[in-house]
CSV table of C-alpha atoms and ligand atoms in Angstrom, one decimal:
chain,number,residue,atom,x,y,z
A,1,UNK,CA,-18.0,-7.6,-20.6
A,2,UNK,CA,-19.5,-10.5,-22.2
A,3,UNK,CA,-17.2,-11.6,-24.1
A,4,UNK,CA,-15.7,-15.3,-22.8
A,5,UNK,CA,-13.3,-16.4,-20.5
A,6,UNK,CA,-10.0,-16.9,-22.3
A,7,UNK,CA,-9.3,-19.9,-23.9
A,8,UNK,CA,-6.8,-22.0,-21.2
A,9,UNK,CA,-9.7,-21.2,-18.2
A,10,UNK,CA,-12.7,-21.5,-20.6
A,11,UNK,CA,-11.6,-24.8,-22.2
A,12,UNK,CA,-11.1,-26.1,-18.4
A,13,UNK,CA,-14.4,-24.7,-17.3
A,14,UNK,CA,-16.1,-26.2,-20.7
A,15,UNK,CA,-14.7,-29.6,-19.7
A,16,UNK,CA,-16.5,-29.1,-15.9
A,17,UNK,CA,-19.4,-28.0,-17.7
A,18,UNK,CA,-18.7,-24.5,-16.6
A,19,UNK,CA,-18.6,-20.9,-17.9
A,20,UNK,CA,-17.8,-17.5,-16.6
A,21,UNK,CA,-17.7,-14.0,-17.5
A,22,UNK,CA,-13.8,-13.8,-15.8
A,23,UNK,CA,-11.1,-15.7,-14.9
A,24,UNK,CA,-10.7,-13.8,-12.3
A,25,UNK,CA,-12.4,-10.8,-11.0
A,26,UNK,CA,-9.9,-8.4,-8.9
A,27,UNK,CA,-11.8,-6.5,-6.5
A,28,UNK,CA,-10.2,-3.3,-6.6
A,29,UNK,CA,-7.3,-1.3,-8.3
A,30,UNK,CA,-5.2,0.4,-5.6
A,31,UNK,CA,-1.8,-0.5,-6.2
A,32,UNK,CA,-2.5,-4.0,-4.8
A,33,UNK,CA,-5.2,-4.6,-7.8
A,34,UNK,CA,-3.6,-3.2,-10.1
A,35,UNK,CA,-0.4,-5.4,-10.0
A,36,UNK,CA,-1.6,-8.9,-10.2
A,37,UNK,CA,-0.8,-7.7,-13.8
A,38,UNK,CA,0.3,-11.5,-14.8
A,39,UNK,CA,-2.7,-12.2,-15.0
A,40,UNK,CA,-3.4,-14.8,-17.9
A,41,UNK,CA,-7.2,-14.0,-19.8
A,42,UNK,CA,-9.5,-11.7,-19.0
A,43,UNK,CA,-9.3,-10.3,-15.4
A,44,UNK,CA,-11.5,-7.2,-14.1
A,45,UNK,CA,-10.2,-4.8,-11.5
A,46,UNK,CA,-13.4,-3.4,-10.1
A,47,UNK,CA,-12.7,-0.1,-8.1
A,48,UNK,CA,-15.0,1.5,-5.7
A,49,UNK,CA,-13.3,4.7,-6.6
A,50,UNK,CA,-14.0,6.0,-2.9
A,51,UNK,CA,-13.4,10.0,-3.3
A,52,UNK,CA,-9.9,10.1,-2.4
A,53,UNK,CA,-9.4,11.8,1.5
A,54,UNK,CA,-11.3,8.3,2.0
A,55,UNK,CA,-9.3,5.8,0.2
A,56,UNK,CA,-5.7,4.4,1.2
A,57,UNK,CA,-4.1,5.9,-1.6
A,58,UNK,CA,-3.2,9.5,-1.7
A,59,UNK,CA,-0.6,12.1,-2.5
A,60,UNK,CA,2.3,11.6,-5.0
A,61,UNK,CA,5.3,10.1,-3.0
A,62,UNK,CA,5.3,6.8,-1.8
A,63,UNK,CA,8.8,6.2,0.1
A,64,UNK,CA,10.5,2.8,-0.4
A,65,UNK,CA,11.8,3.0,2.7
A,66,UNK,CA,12.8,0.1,4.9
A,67,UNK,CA,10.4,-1.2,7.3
A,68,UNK,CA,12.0,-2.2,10.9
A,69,UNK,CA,10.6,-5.7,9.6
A,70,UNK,CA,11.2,-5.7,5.9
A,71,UNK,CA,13.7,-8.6,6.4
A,72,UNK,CA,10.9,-11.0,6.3
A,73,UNK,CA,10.3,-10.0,2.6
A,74,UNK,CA,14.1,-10.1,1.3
A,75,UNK,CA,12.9,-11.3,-2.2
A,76,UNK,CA,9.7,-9.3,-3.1
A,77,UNK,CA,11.3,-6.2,-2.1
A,78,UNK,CA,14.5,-6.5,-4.6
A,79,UNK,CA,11.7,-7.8,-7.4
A,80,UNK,CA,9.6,-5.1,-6.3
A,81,UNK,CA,12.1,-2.1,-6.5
A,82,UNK,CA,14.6,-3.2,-9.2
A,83,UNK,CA,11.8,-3.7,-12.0
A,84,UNK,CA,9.7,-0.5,-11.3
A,85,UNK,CA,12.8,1.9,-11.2
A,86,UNK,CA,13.6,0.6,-14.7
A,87,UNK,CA,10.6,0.8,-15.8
A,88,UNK,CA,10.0,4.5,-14.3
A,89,UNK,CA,13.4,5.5,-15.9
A,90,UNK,CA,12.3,4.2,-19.2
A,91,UNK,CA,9.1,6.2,-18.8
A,92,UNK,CA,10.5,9.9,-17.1
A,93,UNK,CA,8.9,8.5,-13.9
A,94,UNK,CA,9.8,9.5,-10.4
A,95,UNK,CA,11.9,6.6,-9.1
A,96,UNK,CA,15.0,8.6,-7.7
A,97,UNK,CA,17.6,6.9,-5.3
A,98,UNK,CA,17.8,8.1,-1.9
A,99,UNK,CA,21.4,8.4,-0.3
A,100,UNK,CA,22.8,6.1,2.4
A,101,UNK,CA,23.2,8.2,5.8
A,102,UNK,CA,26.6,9.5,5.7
A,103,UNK,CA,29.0,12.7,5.8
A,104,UNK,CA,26.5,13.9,3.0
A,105,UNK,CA,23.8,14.5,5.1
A,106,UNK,CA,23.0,18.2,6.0
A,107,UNK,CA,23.0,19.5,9.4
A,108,UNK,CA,20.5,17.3,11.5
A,109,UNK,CA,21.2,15.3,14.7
A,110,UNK,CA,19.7,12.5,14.0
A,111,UNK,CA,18.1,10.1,16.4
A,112,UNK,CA,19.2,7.2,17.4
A,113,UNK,CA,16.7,4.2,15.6
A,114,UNK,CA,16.4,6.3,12.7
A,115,UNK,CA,16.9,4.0,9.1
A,116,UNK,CA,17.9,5.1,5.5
A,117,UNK,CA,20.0,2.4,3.8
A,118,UNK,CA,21.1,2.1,0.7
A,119,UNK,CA,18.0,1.3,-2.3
A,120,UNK,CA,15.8,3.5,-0.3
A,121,UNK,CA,14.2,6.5,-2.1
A,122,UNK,CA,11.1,7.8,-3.7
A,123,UNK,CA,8.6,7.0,-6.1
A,124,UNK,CA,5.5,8.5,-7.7
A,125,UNK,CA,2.4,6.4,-6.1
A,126,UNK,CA,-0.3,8.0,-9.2
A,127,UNK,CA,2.0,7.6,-11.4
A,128,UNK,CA,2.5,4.0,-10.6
A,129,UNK,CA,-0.8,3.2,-10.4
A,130,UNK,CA,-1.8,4.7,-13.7
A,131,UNK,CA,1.1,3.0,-15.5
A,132,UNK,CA,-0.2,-0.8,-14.1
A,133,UNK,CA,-3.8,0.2,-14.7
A,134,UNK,CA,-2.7,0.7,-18.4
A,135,UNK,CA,-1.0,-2.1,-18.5
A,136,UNK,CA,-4.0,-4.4,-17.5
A,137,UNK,CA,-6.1,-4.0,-20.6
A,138,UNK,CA,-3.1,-5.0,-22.7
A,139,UNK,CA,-3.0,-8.2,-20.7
A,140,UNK,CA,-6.7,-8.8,-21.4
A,141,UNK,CA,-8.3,-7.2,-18.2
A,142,UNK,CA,-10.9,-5.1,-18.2
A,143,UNK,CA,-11.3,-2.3,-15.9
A,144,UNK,CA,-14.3,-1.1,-14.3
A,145,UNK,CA,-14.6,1.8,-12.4
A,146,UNK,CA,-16.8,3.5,-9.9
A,147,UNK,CA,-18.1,-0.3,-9.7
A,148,UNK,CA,-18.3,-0.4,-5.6
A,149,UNK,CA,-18.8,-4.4,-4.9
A,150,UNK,CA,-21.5,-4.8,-2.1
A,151,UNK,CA,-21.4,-8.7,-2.1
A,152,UNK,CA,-19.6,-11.6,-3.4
A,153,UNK,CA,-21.6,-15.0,-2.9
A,154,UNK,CA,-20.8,-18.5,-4.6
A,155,UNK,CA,-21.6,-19.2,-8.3
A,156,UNK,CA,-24.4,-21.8,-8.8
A,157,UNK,CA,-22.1,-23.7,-11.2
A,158,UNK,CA,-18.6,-23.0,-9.4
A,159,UNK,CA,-16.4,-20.2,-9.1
A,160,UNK,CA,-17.7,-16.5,-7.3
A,161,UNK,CA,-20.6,-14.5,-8.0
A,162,UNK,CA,-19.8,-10.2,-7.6
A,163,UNK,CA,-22.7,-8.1,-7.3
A,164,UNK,CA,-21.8,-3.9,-7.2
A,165,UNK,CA,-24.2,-1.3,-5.5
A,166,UNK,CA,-25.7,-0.6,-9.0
A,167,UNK,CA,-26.9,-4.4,-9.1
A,168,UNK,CA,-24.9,-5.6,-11.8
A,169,UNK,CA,-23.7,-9.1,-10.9
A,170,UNK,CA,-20.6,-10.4,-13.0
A,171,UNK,CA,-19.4,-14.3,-12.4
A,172,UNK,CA,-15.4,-15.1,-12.1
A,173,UNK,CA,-13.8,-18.6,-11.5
A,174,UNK,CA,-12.0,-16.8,-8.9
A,175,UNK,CA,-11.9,-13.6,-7.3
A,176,UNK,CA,-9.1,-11.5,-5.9
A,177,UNK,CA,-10.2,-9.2,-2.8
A,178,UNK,CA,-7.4,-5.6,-2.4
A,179,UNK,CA,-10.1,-3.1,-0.6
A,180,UNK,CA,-7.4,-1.8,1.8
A,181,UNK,CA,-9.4,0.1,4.7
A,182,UNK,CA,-12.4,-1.9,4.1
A,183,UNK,CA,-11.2,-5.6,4.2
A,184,UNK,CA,-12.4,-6.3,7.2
A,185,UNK,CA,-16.1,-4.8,6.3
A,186,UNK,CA,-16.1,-6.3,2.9
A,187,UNK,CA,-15.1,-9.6,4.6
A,188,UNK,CA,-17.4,-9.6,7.7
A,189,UNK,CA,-20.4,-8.9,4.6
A,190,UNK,CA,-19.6,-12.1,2.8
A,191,UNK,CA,-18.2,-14.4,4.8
A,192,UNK,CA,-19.2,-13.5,8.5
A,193,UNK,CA,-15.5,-13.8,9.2
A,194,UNK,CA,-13.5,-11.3,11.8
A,195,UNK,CA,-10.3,-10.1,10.3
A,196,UNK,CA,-8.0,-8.3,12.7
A,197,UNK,CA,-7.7,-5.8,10.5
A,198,UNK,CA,-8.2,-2.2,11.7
A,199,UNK,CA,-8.2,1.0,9.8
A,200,UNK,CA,-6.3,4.1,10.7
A,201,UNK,CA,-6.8,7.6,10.4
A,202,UNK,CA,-3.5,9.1,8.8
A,203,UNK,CA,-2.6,12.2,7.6
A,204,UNK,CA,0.1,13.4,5.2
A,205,UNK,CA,2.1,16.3,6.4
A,206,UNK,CA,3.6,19.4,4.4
A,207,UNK,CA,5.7,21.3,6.4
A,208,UNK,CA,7.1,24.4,4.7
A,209,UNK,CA,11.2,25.3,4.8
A,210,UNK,CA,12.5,27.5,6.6
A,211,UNK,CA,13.5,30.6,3.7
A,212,UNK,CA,17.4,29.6,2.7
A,213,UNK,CA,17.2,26.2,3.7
A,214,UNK,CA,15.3,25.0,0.8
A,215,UNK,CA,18.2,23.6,-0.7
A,216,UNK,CA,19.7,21.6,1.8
A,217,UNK,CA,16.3,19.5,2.1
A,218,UNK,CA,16.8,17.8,-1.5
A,219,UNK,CA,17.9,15.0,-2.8
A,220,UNK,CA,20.5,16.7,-4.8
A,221,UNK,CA,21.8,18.0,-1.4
A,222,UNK,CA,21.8,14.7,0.0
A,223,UNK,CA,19.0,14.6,2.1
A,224,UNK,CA,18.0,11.0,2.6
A,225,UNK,CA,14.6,8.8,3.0
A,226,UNK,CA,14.1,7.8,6.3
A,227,UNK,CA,12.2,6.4,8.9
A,228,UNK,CA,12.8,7.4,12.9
A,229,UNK,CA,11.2,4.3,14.8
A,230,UNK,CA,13.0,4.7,18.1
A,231,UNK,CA,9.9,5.3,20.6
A,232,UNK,CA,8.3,7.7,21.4
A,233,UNK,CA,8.6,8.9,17.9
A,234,UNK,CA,7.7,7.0,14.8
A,235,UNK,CA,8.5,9.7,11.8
A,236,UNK,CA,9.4,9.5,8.6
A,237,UNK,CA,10.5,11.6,5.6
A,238,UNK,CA,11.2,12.2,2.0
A,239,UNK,CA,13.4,14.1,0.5
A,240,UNK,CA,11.5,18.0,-0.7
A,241,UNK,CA,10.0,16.7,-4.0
A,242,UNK,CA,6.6,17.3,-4.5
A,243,UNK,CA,6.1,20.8,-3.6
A,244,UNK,CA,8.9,23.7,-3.7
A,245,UNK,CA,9.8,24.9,-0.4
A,246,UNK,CA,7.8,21.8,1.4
A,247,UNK,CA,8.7,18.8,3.1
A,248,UNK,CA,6.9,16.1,3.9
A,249,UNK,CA,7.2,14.7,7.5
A,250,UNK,CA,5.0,12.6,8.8
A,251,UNK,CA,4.3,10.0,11.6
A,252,UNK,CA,3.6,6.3,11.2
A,253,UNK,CA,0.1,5.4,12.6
A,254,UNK,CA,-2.8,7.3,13.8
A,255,UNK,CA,-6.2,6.6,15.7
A,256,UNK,CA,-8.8,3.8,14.8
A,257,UNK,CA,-11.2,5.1,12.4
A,258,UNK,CA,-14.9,4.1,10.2
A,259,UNK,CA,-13.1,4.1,6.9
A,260,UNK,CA,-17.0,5.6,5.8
A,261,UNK,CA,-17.6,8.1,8.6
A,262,UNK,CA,-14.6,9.5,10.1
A,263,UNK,CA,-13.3,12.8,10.8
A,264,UNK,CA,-11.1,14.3,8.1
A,265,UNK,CA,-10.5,17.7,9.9
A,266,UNK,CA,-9.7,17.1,13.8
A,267,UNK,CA,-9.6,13.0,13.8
A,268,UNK,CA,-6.1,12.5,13.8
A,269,UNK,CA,-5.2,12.5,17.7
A,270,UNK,CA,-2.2,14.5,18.6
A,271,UNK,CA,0.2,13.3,15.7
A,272,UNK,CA,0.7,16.9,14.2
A,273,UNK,CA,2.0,17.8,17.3
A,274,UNK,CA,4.5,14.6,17.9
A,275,UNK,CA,6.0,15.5,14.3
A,276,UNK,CA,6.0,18.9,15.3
A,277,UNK,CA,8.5,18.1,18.3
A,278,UNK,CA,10.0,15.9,16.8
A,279,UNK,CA,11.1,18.7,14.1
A,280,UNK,CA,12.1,20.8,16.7
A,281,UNK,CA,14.2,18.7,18.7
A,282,UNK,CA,16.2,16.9,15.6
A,283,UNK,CA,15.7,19.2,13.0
A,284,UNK,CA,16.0,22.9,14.6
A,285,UNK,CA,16.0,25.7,12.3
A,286,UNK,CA,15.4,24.7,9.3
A,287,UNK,CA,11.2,23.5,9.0
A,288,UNK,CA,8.4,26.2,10.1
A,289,UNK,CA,6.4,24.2,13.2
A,290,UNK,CA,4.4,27.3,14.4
A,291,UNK,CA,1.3,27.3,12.8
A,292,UNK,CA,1.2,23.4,12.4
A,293,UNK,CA,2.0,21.9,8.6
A,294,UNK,CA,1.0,24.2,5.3
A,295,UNK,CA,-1.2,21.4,4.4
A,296,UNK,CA,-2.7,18.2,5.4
A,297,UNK,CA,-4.1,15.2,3.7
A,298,UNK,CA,-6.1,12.5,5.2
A,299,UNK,CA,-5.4,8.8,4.5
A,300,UNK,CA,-5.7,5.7,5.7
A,301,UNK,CA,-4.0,2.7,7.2
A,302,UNK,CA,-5.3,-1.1,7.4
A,303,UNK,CA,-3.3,-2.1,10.5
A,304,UNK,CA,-2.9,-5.9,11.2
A,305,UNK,CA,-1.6,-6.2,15.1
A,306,UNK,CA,1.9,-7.3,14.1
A,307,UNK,CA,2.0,-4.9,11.4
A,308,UNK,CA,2.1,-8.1,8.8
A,309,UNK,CA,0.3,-8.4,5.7
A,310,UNK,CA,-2.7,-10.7,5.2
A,311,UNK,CA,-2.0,-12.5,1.7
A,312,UNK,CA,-4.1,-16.0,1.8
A,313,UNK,CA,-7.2,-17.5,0.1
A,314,UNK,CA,-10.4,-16.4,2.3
A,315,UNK,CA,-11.4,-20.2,3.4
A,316,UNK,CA,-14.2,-21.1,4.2
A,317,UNK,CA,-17.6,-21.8,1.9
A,318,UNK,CA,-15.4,-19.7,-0.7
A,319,UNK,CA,-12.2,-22.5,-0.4
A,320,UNK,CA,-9.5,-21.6,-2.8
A,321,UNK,CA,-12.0,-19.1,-5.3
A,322,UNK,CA,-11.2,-16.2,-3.0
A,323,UNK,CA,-7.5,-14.7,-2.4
A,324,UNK,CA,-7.4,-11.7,0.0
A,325,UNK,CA,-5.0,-9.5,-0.4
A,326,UNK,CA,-4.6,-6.8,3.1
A,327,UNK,CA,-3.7,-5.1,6.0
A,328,UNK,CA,-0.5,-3.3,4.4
A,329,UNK,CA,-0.3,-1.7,7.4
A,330,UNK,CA,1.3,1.4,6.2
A,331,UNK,CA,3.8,0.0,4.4
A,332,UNK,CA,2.6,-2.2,1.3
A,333,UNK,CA,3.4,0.0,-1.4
A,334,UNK,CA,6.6,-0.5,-2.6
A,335,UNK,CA,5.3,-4.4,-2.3
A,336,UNK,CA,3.1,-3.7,-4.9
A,337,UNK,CA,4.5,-5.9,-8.0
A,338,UNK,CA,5.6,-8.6,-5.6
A,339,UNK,CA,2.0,-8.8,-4.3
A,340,UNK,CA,0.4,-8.4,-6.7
A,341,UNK,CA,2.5,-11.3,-8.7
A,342,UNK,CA,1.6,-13.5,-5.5
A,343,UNK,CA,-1.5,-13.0,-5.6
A,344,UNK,CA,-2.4,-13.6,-9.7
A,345,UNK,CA,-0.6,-17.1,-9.1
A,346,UNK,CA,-2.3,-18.2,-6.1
A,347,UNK,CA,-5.7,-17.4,-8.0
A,348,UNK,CA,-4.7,-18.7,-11.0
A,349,UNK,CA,-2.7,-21.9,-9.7
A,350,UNK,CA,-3.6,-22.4,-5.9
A,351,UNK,CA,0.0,-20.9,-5.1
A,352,UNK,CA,2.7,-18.3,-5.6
A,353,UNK,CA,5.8,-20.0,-7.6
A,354,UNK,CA,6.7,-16.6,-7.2
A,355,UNK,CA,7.2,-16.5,-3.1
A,356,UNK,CA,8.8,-20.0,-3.3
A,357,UNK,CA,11.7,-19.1,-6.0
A,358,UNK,CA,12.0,-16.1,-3.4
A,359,UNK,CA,12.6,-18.1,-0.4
A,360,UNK,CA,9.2,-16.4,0.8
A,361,UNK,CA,7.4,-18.5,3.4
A,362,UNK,CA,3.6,-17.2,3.1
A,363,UNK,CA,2.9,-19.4,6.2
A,364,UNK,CA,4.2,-16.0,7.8
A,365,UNK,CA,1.1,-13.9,6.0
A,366,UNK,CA,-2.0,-16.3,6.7
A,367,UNK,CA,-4.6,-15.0,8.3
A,368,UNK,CA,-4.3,-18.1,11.1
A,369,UNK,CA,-1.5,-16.8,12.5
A,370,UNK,CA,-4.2,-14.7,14.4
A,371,UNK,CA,-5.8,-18.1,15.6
A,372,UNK,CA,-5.4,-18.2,19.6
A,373,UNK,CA,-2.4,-15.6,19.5
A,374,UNK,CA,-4.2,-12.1,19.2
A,375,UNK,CA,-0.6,-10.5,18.8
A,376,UNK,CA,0.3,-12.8,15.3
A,377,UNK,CA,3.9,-12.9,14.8
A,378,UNK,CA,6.2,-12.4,17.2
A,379,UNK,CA,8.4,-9.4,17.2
A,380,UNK,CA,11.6,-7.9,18.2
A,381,UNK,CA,11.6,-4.5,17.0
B,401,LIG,C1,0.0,8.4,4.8
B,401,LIG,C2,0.5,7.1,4.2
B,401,LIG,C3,1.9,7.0,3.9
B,401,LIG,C4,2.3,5.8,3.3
B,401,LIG,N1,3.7,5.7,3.0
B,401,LIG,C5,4.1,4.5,2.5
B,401,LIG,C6,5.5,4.4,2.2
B,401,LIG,O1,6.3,5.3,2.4
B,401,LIG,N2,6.0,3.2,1.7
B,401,LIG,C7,5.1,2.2,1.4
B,401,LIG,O2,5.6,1.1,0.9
B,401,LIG,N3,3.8,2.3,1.7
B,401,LIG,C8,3.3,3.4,2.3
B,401,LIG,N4,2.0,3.5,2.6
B,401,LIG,C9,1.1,2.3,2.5
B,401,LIG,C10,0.6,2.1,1.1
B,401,LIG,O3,0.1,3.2,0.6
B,401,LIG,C11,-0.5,1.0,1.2
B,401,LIG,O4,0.1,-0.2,1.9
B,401,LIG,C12,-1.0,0.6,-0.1
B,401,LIG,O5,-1.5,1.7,-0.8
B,401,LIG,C13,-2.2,-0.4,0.1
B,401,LIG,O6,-2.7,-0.6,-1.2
B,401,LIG,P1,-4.1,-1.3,-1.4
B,401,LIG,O7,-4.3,-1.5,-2.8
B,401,LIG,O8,-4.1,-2.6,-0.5
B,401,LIG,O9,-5.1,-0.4,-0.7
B,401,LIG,P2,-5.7,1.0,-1.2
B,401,LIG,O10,-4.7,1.8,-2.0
B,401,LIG,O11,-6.4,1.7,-0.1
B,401,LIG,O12,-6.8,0.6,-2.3
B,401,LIG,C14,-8.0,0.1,-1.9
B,401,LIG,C15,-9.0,0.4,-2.9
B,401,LIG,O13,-10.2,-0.3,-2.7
B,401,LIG,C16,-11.3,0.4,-3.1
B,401,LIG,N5,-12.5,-0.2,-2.5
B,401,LIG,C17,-12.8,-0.2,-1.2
B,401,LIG,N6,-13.9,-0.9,-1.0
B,401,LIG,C18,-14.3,-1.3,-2.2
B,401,LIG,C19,-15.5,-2.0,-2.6
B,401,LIG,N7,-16.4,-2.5,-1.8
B,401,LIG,N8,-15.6,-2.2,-4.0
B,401,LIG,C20,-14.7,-1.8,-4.9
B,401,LIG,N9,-13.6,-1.1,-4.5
B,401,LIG,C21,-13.4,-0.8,-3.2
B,401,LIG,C22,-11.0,1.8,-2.7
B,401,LIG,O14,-11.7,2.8,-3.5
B,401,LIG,C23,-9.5,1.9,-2.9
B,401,LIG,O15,-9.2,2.4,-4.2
B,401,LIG,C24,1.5,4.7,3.1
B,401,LIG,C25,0.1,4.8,3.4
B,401,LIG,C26,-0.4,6.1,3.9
B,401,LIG,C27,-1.8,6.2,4.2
């Protein structure tokens, strides 16, 4: 940990008569720390490592599926997916294809509003992370876990100061903030600053097959990734994967929630339920509902109010040496890379080359869009 900064920030920092520990300290390694993986010198992902009903991460399947407003991010999401199913391929990793709604798909009537479009499908979330957080050391980074970070102040001579809740205190030139539920916490701490970010309680859903009908639920069958945003119900699926003779159906959203104090058994509102019906009506016969799911696994969202992600530096007394990274709204993962690539560049270089080659305007992702217009960007859905 002591060791210097790399030699293209430390010769810059010697020249301003400064030092650090880091180039830049990445605060923490969900899949949004993990990934800023371009990273030039040393770099430390610090991670909480919240138990995991309380962090945003959880359960094995992430589904790339499209978002009703994934159009705004045309480029990230081809960088995004392309790469990581090569590199999951390469590896024996779980990056499997969906199939485009068609004649192949078995048996349901399928609501109107529902999506699955060609390049969606699955991947393995773990697996993902683990393979970026191995990555990281081989780019220089160090990774620090169980290292929850309780403040981040300015350095005397420049750059950010991070103090963790054992009291050890590590300097960066710049800092990268990914703490998914707790953004707006973690920011309100340091920089007194409101961010209309507001964590949801979720739950992942396993709902066990009917007996005979375990078949027709897999990907090999044809049965598709796919979201069912058409009011009142907002469901979506993946193909049975994980566990044999489950499914896993859930709902997008879920109630407010203390991302340190909320209720992991009952504090989900009446979204088991919604799926439930929704099963019933669209997919009769073939998923057990009495009884509710065979299993249940809490999670969060960080919602923005347009559903939008919050990628911008932090402002303020911390200028350009803080980049937050938030508010994935239940739908960042697959953006992971992307992210992550955007957010190494605009610490390491004051902005993302990567966003402009992509024809990505990040005026659409700054936190001001908030300023004056409660709702942020405006929507058609
Ligand atoms: C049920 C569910 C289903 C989802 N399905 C999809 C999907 O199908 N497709 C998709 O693209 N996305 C999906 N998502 C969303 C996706 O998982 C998130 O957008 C993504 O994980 C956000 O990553 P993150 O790194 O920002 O946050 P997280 O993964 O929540 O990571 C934040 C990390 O910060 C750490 N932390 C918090 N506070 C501190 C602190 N003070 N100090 C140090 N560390 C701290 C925590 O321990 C945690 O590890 C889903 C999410 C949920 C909950």
């Amino acid at each position: 940990m002591a060791a210097p900064a790399a030699a293209t920030v430390a010769a810059a920092a010697a020249a301003g008569g400064h030092r650090f520990d880091f180039d830049v300290i990445v605060v923490s390694a969900g899949i949004m720390g993990s990934c800023p993986r371009r990273l030039p010198g040393r770099a430390v992902p610090a991670d909480g490592a919240r138990p995991p009903p309380l962090g945003g991460r959880r359960g094995r399947v992430r589904a790339p599926r499209p978002h009703p407003d994934a159009a705004a991010l045309p480029g990230p999401a081809q960088r995004c997916l392309g790469p990581r199913r090569r590199r999951e391929r390469r590896r024996g990793g779980g990056g499997r294809p969906g199939r485009q709604v068609g004649r192949r798909v078995p048996g349901p009537r399928w609501v109107g509003g529902r999506r699955s479009e060609r390049g969606s499908g699955v991947l393995n979330a773990t697996e993902a992370v683990r393979m970026f957080q191995a990555l990281a050391p081989k780019k220089g980074a160090v990774v620090r876990d169980n290292a929850e970070v309780v403040g981040i102040r300015k350095g005397p001579e420049g750059g950010v100061v991070v103090e963790t809740s054992t009291g050890e205190e590590f300097s960066g030139a710049k800092c990268v903030v990914t703490v998914g539920a707790w953004t707006s916490k973690l920011v309100k701490s340091v920089a007194g600053v409101d961010f209309p970010i507001q964590p949801l309680h979720t739950m992942f859903l396993y709902w066990r097959i009917k007996p005979g009908r375990e078949r027709e639920l897999t990907v090999e069958a044809g049965f598709p990734t796919f979201s069912s945003y058409c009011a009142p119900h907002f469901v979506y699926s993946t193909p049975s994967l994980e566990r044999p003779g489950m499914i896993k159906i859930n709902y997008h959203g879920g109630p407010p929630c203390d991302p340190d104090s909320r209720d992991l058994v009952s504090g989900d509102g009446d979204g088991v339920e919604r799926v439930a019906r929704w099963i019933d009506e669209f997919m009769p016969g073939r998923v057990e509902t009495a009884g509710g799911p065979a299993d249940r696994l809490p999670c969060m969202y960080s919602m923005t109010p347009d559903e939008d992600f919050v990628i911008d530096f932090l402002g303020g007394k911390f200028g350009e040496d803080v980049v937050i990274g938030a508010g994935f709204s239940g739908h960042g993962f697959k953006m992971g890379p992307a992210v992550g690539s955007i957010l190494a560049e605009m610490a390491m270089d004051g902005e993302a080359r990567t966003a402009a080659e992509a024809g990505v305007e990040l005026g659409h992702f700054r936190i001001n869009r908030f300023d004056g217009n409660p709702m942020g960007n405006a929507k058609d859905l």
